[in-house]
Short mmCIF file of C-alpha atoms and ligand atoms in Angstrom, two decimals:
data_model
loop_
_atom_site.label_atom_id
_atom_site.label_comp_id
_atom_site.label_asym_id
_atom_site.label_seq_id
_atom_site.Cartn_x
_atom_site.Cartn_y
_atom_site.Cartn_z
CA UNK A 1 71.88 -96.39 150.96
CA UNK A 2 70.43 -100.16 152.34
CA UNK A 3 70.00 -99.13 155.25
CA UNK A 4 68.21 -95.58 154.83
CA UNK A 5 66.15 -97.42 153.61
CA UNK A 6 64.72 -99.82 156.16
CA UNK A 7 64.30 -96.93 158.54
CA UNK A 8 62.56 -95.44 156.30
CA UNK A 9 60.25 -98.20 155.32
CA UNK A 10 59.31 -99.09 159.13
CA UNK A 11 58.48 -95.34 160.47
CA UNK A 12 56.23 -94.50 156.45
CA UNK A 13 56.39 -96.00 153.13
CA UNK A 14 58.21 -93.58 151.04
CA UNK A 15 58.34 -93.18 147.72
CA UNK A 16 62.38 -94.39 147.19
CA UNK A 17 61.02 -97.36 149.81
CA UNK A 18 58.30 -98.40 147.37
CA UNK A 19 60.49 -97.91 144.14
CA UNK A 20 63.50 -100.06 145.86
CA UNK A 21 60.99 -103.05 147.38
CA UNK A 22 59.52 -103.15 143.66
CA UNK A 23 62.01 -102.25 141.43
CA UNK A 24 63.79 -106.09 143.05
CA UNK A 25 61.36 -107.12 141.06
CA UNK A 26 61.62 -109.16 137.68
CA UNK A 27 59.29 -107.20 135.66
CA UNK A 28 61.23 -105.54 132.81
CA UNK A 29 59.98 -101.97 133.47
CA UNK A 30 60.90 -98.98 135.84
CA UNK A 31 59.20 -97.76 138.75
CA UNK A 32 57.28 -93.98 137.74
CA UNK A 33 54.65 -93.17 141.00
CA UNK A 34 52.80 -94.93 143.14
CA UNK A 35 50.01 -94.65 145.38
CA UNK A 36 47.62 -96.18 148.72
CA UNK A 37 45.09 -98.27 148.39
CA UNK A 38 43.19 -98.68 151.89
CA UNK A 39 40.75 -101.30 151.37
CA UNK A 40 42.22 -104.96 152.70
CA UNK A 41 42.12 -105.04 156.17
CA UNK A 42 45.36 -106.92 156.88
CA UNK A 43 48.25 -106.24 154.36
CA UNK A 44 49.08 -103.04 152.43
CA UNK A 45 48.68 -102.79 149.18
CA UNK A 46 49.73 -100.38 146.19
CA UNK A 47 49.60 -99.12 142.88
CA UNK A 48 52.54 -98.73 140.41
CA UNK A 49 52.78 -97.34 137.45
CA UNK A 50 55.89 -97.78 135.77
CA UNK A 51 58.25 -96.40 131.92
CA UNK A 52 56.74 -98.87 129.84
CA UNK A 53 52.89 -98.08 131.01
CA UNK A 54 52.28 -101.39 132.56
CA UNK A 55 50.86 -101.18 135.80
CA UNK A 56 51.18 -103.51 139.19
CA UNK A 57 50.10 -104.08 142.63
CA UNK A 58 52.70 -104.10 144.74
CA UNK A 59 51.64 -105.67 148.22
CA UNK A 60 53.11 -106.40 151.39
CA UNK A 61 51.36 -109.24 152.73
CA UNK A 62 51.60 -108.89 157.07
CA UNK A 63 53.52 -112.09 158.64
CA UNK A 64 51.86 -111.66 162.18
CA UNK A 65 48.63 -112.75 159.72
CA UNK A 66 50.39 -115.21 157.53
CA UNK A 67 53.16 -116.86 160.09
CA UNK A 68 54.35 -119.15 156.07
CA UNK A 69 54.58 -116.21 153.00
CA UNK A 70 56.44 -118.80 151.39
CA UNK A 71 53.74 -121.40 151.96
CA UNK A 72 51.06 -118.62 151.33
CA UNK A 73 52.44 -117.25 148.06
CA UNK A 74 53.20 -120.81 146.99
CA UNK A 75 50.05 -121.78 147.56
CA UNK A 76 48.66 -118.81 144.56
CA UNK A 77 50.81 -119.03 142.71
CA UNK A 78 50.11 -123.21 142.39
CA UNK A 79 46.29 -121.98 142.02
CA UNK A 80 47.50 -119.80 139.66
CA UNK A 81 49.55 -121.47 137.24
CA UNK A 82 46.84 -124.19 137.45
CA UNK A 83 43.68 -122.14 135.92
CA UNK A 84 46.01 -120.95 133.65
CA UNK A 85 47.14 -124.45 132.54
CA UNK A 86 42.91 -124.82 131.48
CA UNK A 87 43.79 -121.56 129.15
CA UNK A 88 46.47 -123.42 126.59
CA UNK A 89 45.41 -122.19 123.74
CA UNK A 90 45.62 -118.38 124.91
CA UNK A 91 49.04 -116.39 125.17
CA UNK A 92 50.92 -115.81 128.28
CA UNK A 93 49.46 -111.34 126.94
CA UNK A 94 46.05 -111.71 126.76
CA UNK A 95 45.99 -114.89 130.15
CA UNK A 96 47.55 -111.48 132.01
CA UNK A 97 45.20 -109.58 130.87
CA UNK A 98 42.45 -111.23 132.30
CA UNK A 99 43.87 -113.14 135.13
CA UNK A 100 45.44 -112.65 138.34
CA UNK A 101 49.79 -113.30 137.30
CA UNK A 102 52.64 -112.54 140.22
CA UNK A 103 55.76 -111.57 139.30
CA UNK A 104 59.17 -113.53 140.20
CA UNK A 105 61.91 -111.08 142.55
CA UNK A 106 65.41 -110.93 140.74
CA UNK A 107 68.10 -112.72 141.78
CA UNK A 108 65.86 -115.15 144.12
CA UNK A 109 62.94 -116.51 141.23
CA UNK A 110 60.93 -115.94 143.53
CA UNK A 111 57.29 -115.20 144.05
CA UNK A 112 58.38 -112.93 147.00
CA UNK A 113 61.03 -110.51 148.14
CA UNK A 114 61.85 -110.58 151.84
CA UNK A 115 63.05 -106.75 152.73
CA UNK A 116 64.64 -107.37 156.61
CA UNK A 117 61.40 -108.66 158.58
CA UNK A 118 58.54 -107.54 155.45
CA UNK A 119 57.60 -109.48 152.79
CA UNK A 120 56.57 -108.30 149.48
CA UNK A 121 54.76 -109.38 146.36
CA UNK A 122 54.30 -108.17 142.52
CA UNK A 123 51.15 -108.97 140.49
CA UNK A 124 50.44 -107.80 137.54
CA UNK A 125 46.96 -104.77 137.15
CA UNK A 126 44.44 -105.77 135.45
CA UNK A 127 43.67 -102.84 132.30
CA UNK A 128 39.63 -101.44 132.97
CA UNK A 129 38.70 -103.31 135.54
CA UNK A 130 36.67 -101.83 138.64
CA UNK A 131 36.11 -103.74 142.34
CA UNK A 132 32.29 -102.82 144.56
CA UNK A 133 31.92 -102.62 148.23
CA UNK A 134 27.82 -103.03 147.25
CA UNK A 135 26.27 -104.30 144.85
CA UNK A 136 23.88 -101.90 142.90
CA UNK A 137 21.89 -104.44 141.18
CA UNK A 138 21.03 -108.01 140.58
CA UNK A 139 22.88 -107.90 137.08
CA UNK A 140 26.70 -107.70 139.27
CA UNK A 141 24.96 -109.93 141.60
CA UNK A 142 24.98 -112.83 138.68
CA UNK A 143 28.51 -111.70 137.67
CA UNK A 144 29.77 -112.17 140.82
CA UNK A 145 27.92 -115.44 141.20
CA UNK A 146 29.76 -116.85 137.94
CA UNK A 147 32.72 -115.52 138.98
CA UNK A 148 33.39 -117.48 142.63
CA UNK A 149 31.53 -120.43 141.07
CA UNK A 150 33.53 -120.10 138.30
CA UNK A 151 36.67 -120.10 140.67
CA UNK A 152 35.08 -123.39 142.60
CA UNK A 153 35.04 -124.56 138.93
CA UNK A 154 38.15 -123.77 137.63
CA UNK A 155 40.38 -125.36 140.86
CA UNK A 156 37.85 -128.61 141.75
CA UNK A 157 40.49 -130.78 140.19
CA UNK A 158 43.21 -129.33 141.95
CA UNK A 159 44.42 -131.63 144.80
CA UNK A 160 43.52 -129.52 147.80
CA UNK A 161 46.07 -131.33 149.54
CA UNK A 162 48.63 -129.60 148.29
CA UNK A 163 47.63 -126.38 149.90
CA UNK A 164 49.43 -125.61 152.83
CA UNK A 165 46.18 -123.94 155.69
CA UNK A 166 47.24 -120.87 155.29
CA UNK A 167 45.44 -119.71 158.74
CA UNK A 168 44.88 -122.85 160.87
CA UNK A 169 41.57 -123.23 161.38
CA UNK A 170 40.75 -119.82 159.48
CA UNK A 171 36.17 -120.90 159.13
CA UNK A 172 36.31 -123.25 161.75
CA UNK A 173 33.73 -122.72 164.29
CA UNK A 174 35.15 -123.72 167.27
CA UNK A 175 38.36 -122.06 167.56
CA UNK A 176 36.35 -118.97 166.91
CA UNK A 177 34.41 -119.32 169.93
CA UNK A 178 37.17 -120.95 172.00
CA UNK A 179 38.90 -117.11 171.06
CA UNK A 180 35.84 -115.90 171.77
CA UNK A 181 35.58 -117.81 175.01
CA UNK A 182 38.91 -116.17 175.89
CA UNK A 183 38.47 -113.25 175.37
CA UNK A 184 35.55 -112.78 177.74
CA UNK A 185 38.04 -113.62 180.63
CA UNK A 186 40.53 -110.33 179.96
CA UNK A 187 37.85 -107.73 178.46
CA UNK A 188 37.49 -104.35 179.79
CA UNK A 189 34.38 -103.95 182.03
CA UNK A 190 33.88 -100.85 179.08
CA UNK A 191 34.73 -103.29 176.02
CA UNK A 192 32.21 -105.90 178.02
CA UNK A 193 29.41 -103.92 178.27
CA UNK A 194 29.64 -101.68 174.87
CA UNK A 195 28.94 -105.14 173.19
CA UNK A 196 26.45 -106.86 175.44
CA UNK A 197 23.36 -107.76 172.67
CA UNK A 198 26.52 -109.25 170.41
CA UNK A 199 27.75 -111.01 172.60
CA UNK A 200 24.69 -112.50 173.43
CA UNK A 201 23.46 -113.66 170.02
CA UNK A 202 26.50 -115.61 170.39
CA UNK A 203 25.92 -117.88 172.99
CA UNK A 204 22.20 -118.61 171.83
CA UNK A 205 23.49 -119.47 167.94
CA UNK A 206 26.29 -121.93 169.24
CA UNK A 207 24.53 -125.15 168.24
CA UNK A 208 23.06 -123.74 164.86
CA UNK A 209 26.29 -122.16 164.12
CA UNK A 210 28.11 -125.49 164.33
CA UNK A 211 26.26 -127.73 161.62
CA UNK A 212 28.23 -126.94 159.04
CA UNK A 213 31.08 -127.83 160.02
CA UNK A 214 29.62 -131.15 162.12
CA UNK A 215 29.09 -131.85 158.50
CA UNK A 216 32.52 -130.96 157.24
CA UNK A 217 33.96 -133.36 159.97
CA UNK A 218 31.92 -136.46 159.77
CA UNK A 219 33.06 -136.41 156.14
CA UNK A 220 29.15 -135.45 154.50
CA UNK A 221 30.11 -132.52 153.46
CA UNK A 222 33.73 -133.65 150.91
CA UNK A 223 36.83 -130.90 151.70
CA UNK A 224 37.69 -128.45 148.38
CA UNK A 225 39.97 -126.50 147.22
CA UNK A 226 38.41 -122.53 148.30
CA UNK A 227 38.80 -118.72 148.58
CA UNK A 228 37.98 -118.31 152.08
CA UNK A 229 37.82 -114.89 151.45
CA UNK A 230 34.99 -114.32 148.59
CA UNK A 231 34.09 -110.73 149.62
CA UNK A 232 32.38 -109.13 146.51
CA UNK A 233 35.43 -106.50 146.78
CA UNK A 234 37.98 -109.70 145.61
CA UNK A 235 35.91 -109.94 142.45
CA UNK A 236 36.86 -107.39 139.52
CA UNK A 237 34.34 -106.43 136.96
CA UNK A 238 34.47 -104.21 133.15
CA UNK A 239 32.92 -101.15 133.31
CA UNK A 240 30.06 -102.81 131.49
CA UNK A 241 29.16 -105.32 134.68
CA UNK A 242 30.66 -107.86 133.47
CA UNK A 243 32.74 -110.16 136.54
CA UNK A 244 36.71 -110.70 134.95
CA UNK A 245 37.92 -113.03 137.90
CA UNK A 246 38.73 -113.50 141.58
CA UNK A 247 41.40 -111.70 143.35
CA UNK A 248 43.26 -111.96 146.82
CA UNK A 249 43.87 -115.81 146.95
CA UNK A 250 46.20 -115.47 150.04
CA UNK A 251 43.41 -117.34 151.96
CA UNK A 252 43.15 -120.30 149.27
CA UNK A 253 43.38 -123.30 150.85
CA UNK A 254 41.50 -126.62 151.84
CA UNK A 255 37.62 -125.80 152.65
CA UNK A 256 33.79 -126.27 152.22
CA UNK A 257 32.21 -125.14 149.00
CA UNK A 258 29.72 -122.93 151.68
CA UNK A 259 32.71 -120.53 152.62
CA UNK A 260 32.81 -118.90 149.59
CA UNK A 261 29.40 -119.36 148.85
CA UNK A 262 27.94 -117.97 152.03
CA UNK A 263 31.52 -115.06 152.27
CA UNK A 264 29.90 -114.07 148.81
CA UNK A 265 26.27 -113.39 149.98
CA UNK A 266 27.76 -111.96 153.26
CA UNK A 267 28.71 -109.25 151.31
CA UNK A 268 27.00 -109.44 147.80
CA UNK A 269 23.24 -108.78 149.77
CA UNK A 270 24.24 -106.54 152.30
CA UNK A 271 22.34 -103.02 151.65
CA UNK A 272 25.36 -101.07 153.09
CA UNK A 273 28.86 -101.58 153.74
CA UNK A 274 30.25 -103.85 156.05
CA UNK A 275 30.79 -100.67 158.37
CA UNK A 276 28.08 -98.70 158.48
CA UNK A 277 27.26 -98.09 161.37
CA UNK A 278 23.53 -97.09 161.04
CA UNK A 279 21.78 -100.76 161.62
CA UNK A 280 18.82 -99.13 159.82
CA UNK A 281 20.37 -98.86 156.63
CA UNK A 282 21.47 -102.79 157.01
CA UNK A 283 19.19 -105.01 155.07
CA UNK A 284 19.51 -108.31 153.58
CA UNK A 285 18.53 -108.45 150.02
CA UNK A 286 16.82 -111.72 148.62
CA UNK A 287 16.85 -110.56 145.20
CA UNK A 288 20.70 -110.13 145.01
CA UNK A 289 21.06 -113.66 146.78
CA UNK A 290 18.45 -115.34 144.52
CA UNK A 291 20.96 -113.33 141.36
CA UNK A 292 24.73 -114.74 143.06
CA UNK A 293 23.40 -118.38 143.35
CA UNK A 294 21.68 -118.61 140.28
CA UNK A 295 25.43 -117.76 138.58
CA UNK A 296 27.11 -119.52 140.98
CA UNK A 297 25.34 -123.05 140.00
CA UNK A 298 25.65 -122.02 136.59
CA UNK A 299 29.16 -122.63 137.51
CA UNK A 300 28.75 -125.27 139.62
CA UNK A 301 25.64 -126.96 140.01
CA UNK A 302 26.64 -130.12 138.24
CA UNK A 303 29.67 -131.20 141.20
CA UNK A 304 27.54 -130.57 144.49
CA UNK A 305 26.20 -133.22 146.08
CA UNK A 306 22.82 -132.79 147.13
CA UNK A 307 23.85 -132.21 150.87
CA UNK A 308 26.05 -129.63 149.79
CA UNK A 309 23.14 -127.62 148.03
CA UNK A 310 20.78 -128.94 150.84
CA UNK A 311 23.09 -126.77 153.30
CA UNK A 312 23.84 -123.07 150.90
CA UNK A 313 21.19 -121.44 152.89
CA UNK A 314 23.00 -122.19 156.22
CA UNK A 315 26.07 -121.52 154.66
CA UNK A 316 24.90 -118.16 154.39
CA UNK A 317 24.22 -117.57 157.80
CA UNK A 318 26.93 -119.28 158.83
CA UNK A 319 29.85 -117.06 156.89
CA UNK A 320 27.88 -113.40 158.18
CA UNK A 321 27.56 -114.94 161.79
CA UNK A 322 31.42 -115.91 161.41
CA UNK A 323 32.42 -112.77 160.42
CA UNK A 324 30.16 -110.74 163.11
CA UNK A 325 32.57 -113.01 165.73
CA UNK A 326 35.71 -112.30 164.47
CA UNK A 327 34.74 -108.41 164.09
CA UNK A 328 33.04 -108.81 167.47
CA UNK A 329 36.42 -110.96 169.62
CA UNK A 330 38.62 -108.30 167.86
CA UNK A 331 37.19 -105.17 169.77
CA UNK A 332 37.03 -107.54 172.43
CA UNK A 333 40.13 -108.20 171.98
CA UNK A 334 41.27 -104.75 171.73
CA UNK A 335 41.51 -104.59 168.26
CA UNK A 336 45.07 -106.29 167.68
CA UNK A 337 43.81 -107.99 163.94
CA UNK A 338 41.93 -105.53 161.53
CA UNK A 339 43.24 -102.30 160.96
CA UNK A 340 40.79 -99.83 162.07
CA UNK A 341 39.50 -96.50 161.65
CA UNK A 342 38.52 -95.44 164.88
CA UNK A 343 38.17 -96.68 168.29
CA UNK A 344 34.52 -98.88 167.89
CA UNK A 345 35.33 -99.67 164.31
CA UNK A 346 35.28 -104.04 165.37
CA UNK A 347 31.94 -103.15 167.55
CA UNK A 348 30.19 -101.20 164.28
CA UNK A 349 31.55 -104.34 162.56
CA UNK A 350 30.01 -106.49 164.24
CA UNK A 351 26.63 -105.57 164.62
CA UNK A 352 26.52 -105.23 161.55
CA UNK A 353 27.18 -108.43 160.31
CA UNK A 354 24.74 -109.14 163.08
CA UNK A 355 21.28 -107.05 162.37
CA UNK A 356 22.28 -108.61 158.02
CA UNK A 357 22.10 -112.08 159.19
CA UNK A 358 18.88 -111.27 161.93
CA UNK A 359 17.72 -109.81 158.52
CA UNK A 360 18.40 -112.79 156.79
CA UNK A 361 16.95 -114.74 158.89
CA UNK A 362 13.31 -112.88 159.03
CA UNK A 363 13.85 -112.91 154.86
CA UNK A 364 14.91 -116.15 153.91
CA UNK A 365 11.62 -118.98 154.16
C1 GN1 B 401 40.07 -109.42 156.16
O1 GN1 B 401 42.31 -108.07 154.66
P1 GN1 B 401 40.60 -109.16 153.73
O2 GN1 B 401 40.36 -107.38 153.46
O3 GN1 B 401 41.46 -108.94 152.04
C2 GN1 B 401 39.62 -110.77 156.35
C3 GN1 B 401 38.95 -111.97 155.98
C4 GN1 B 401 37.79 -111.05 156.29
C5 GN1 B 401 37.72 -109.41 155.60
C6 GN1 B 401 36.22 -108.61 156.41
C7 GN1 B 401 43.34 -112.82 156.69
O4 GN1 B 401 39.98 -109.78 154.60
O5 GN1 B 401 38.85 -113.12 156.52
O6 GN1 B 401 36.56 -111.92 155.44
O7 GN1 B 401 38.59 -109.11 156.22
N1 GN1 B 401 41.17 -111.52 156.38
C8 GN1 B 401 41.91 -112.55 156.87
O8 GN1 B 401 36.46 -107.97 155.21
O9 GN1 B 401 41.47 -112.71 158.05
MG1 MG B 402 41.68 -111.30 151.74
#
């Protein structure tokens, strides 16, 4: 049985495989059915329905990207428990309805299950929650701001030193430039030719795009717990568009406030999806920027320094840029990192981000 399952799930995710892995977690329910959620670019995510009526999210963690899965899961659980400790008057059942909670694996008691080379974890599904890829009104931008601001606020008294750096130098600009410059040496002529405009943008902005990193390294901007993947699809909303909670805490680790502020702006203020190929449809929405910032500062303002506040707009530009740079680097590197749906998907994403960044620069005065 075990070896059959192994063969199956290396080629495709058969129902038996998902069932077997899911039932190795201690949720007290039995698997009924599942469906795959095709949202993230890194992990594989499944929605699981059970005989008890409870629903779960089962995730296969990409261990090529996340080298220390145990450390990653430990980070997520530490943060989840810290948030839990702030709601001591709320019952476990109630907390689980509006917050990210993890399920332990049977036997090992760990929050993940290791199946030969693959690692899995299970979270309780939050009922009646919805996610958005694109923001369609200011209210949602404002609610998103409150959610990501609240996450930083709730974790602001957590000792960031207890978290491992899940992906070392994740938002480090010098490191991302280094990867980019290395790949320029090995990329195919064809890809270099197709990407020439984007390559020139990256080359021209080198100095400006290092400002935040320099402030961080000189200690002028402090390190805190940051989420590091605050795209709007990582926020859950209720049907009436109120924020519920932030999800996908895979990349929680020490960082600066600008990472989370800027990465959220990157998706909230884009009039199109991050992989829209028609650049004419991409425009930076300043009204959404203001609404997001208002919600974010309502939760954060008192704990931000004047330097942190002053550089929030540059945080937006820098995070839009760094994502374009990473997509471009992966395109030049023959698409080894992000999941792609067609050959030029990463180049389209990169051009999209640079168009958004230019629109931000033109509109934000
Ligand atoms: C990746 O896998 P997902 O969708 O949560 C990436 C983020 C990018 C994002 C762009 C570990 O996130 O940094 O912002 O794609 N995560 C990792 O959509 O690289
Ligand atoms: Mg993520």
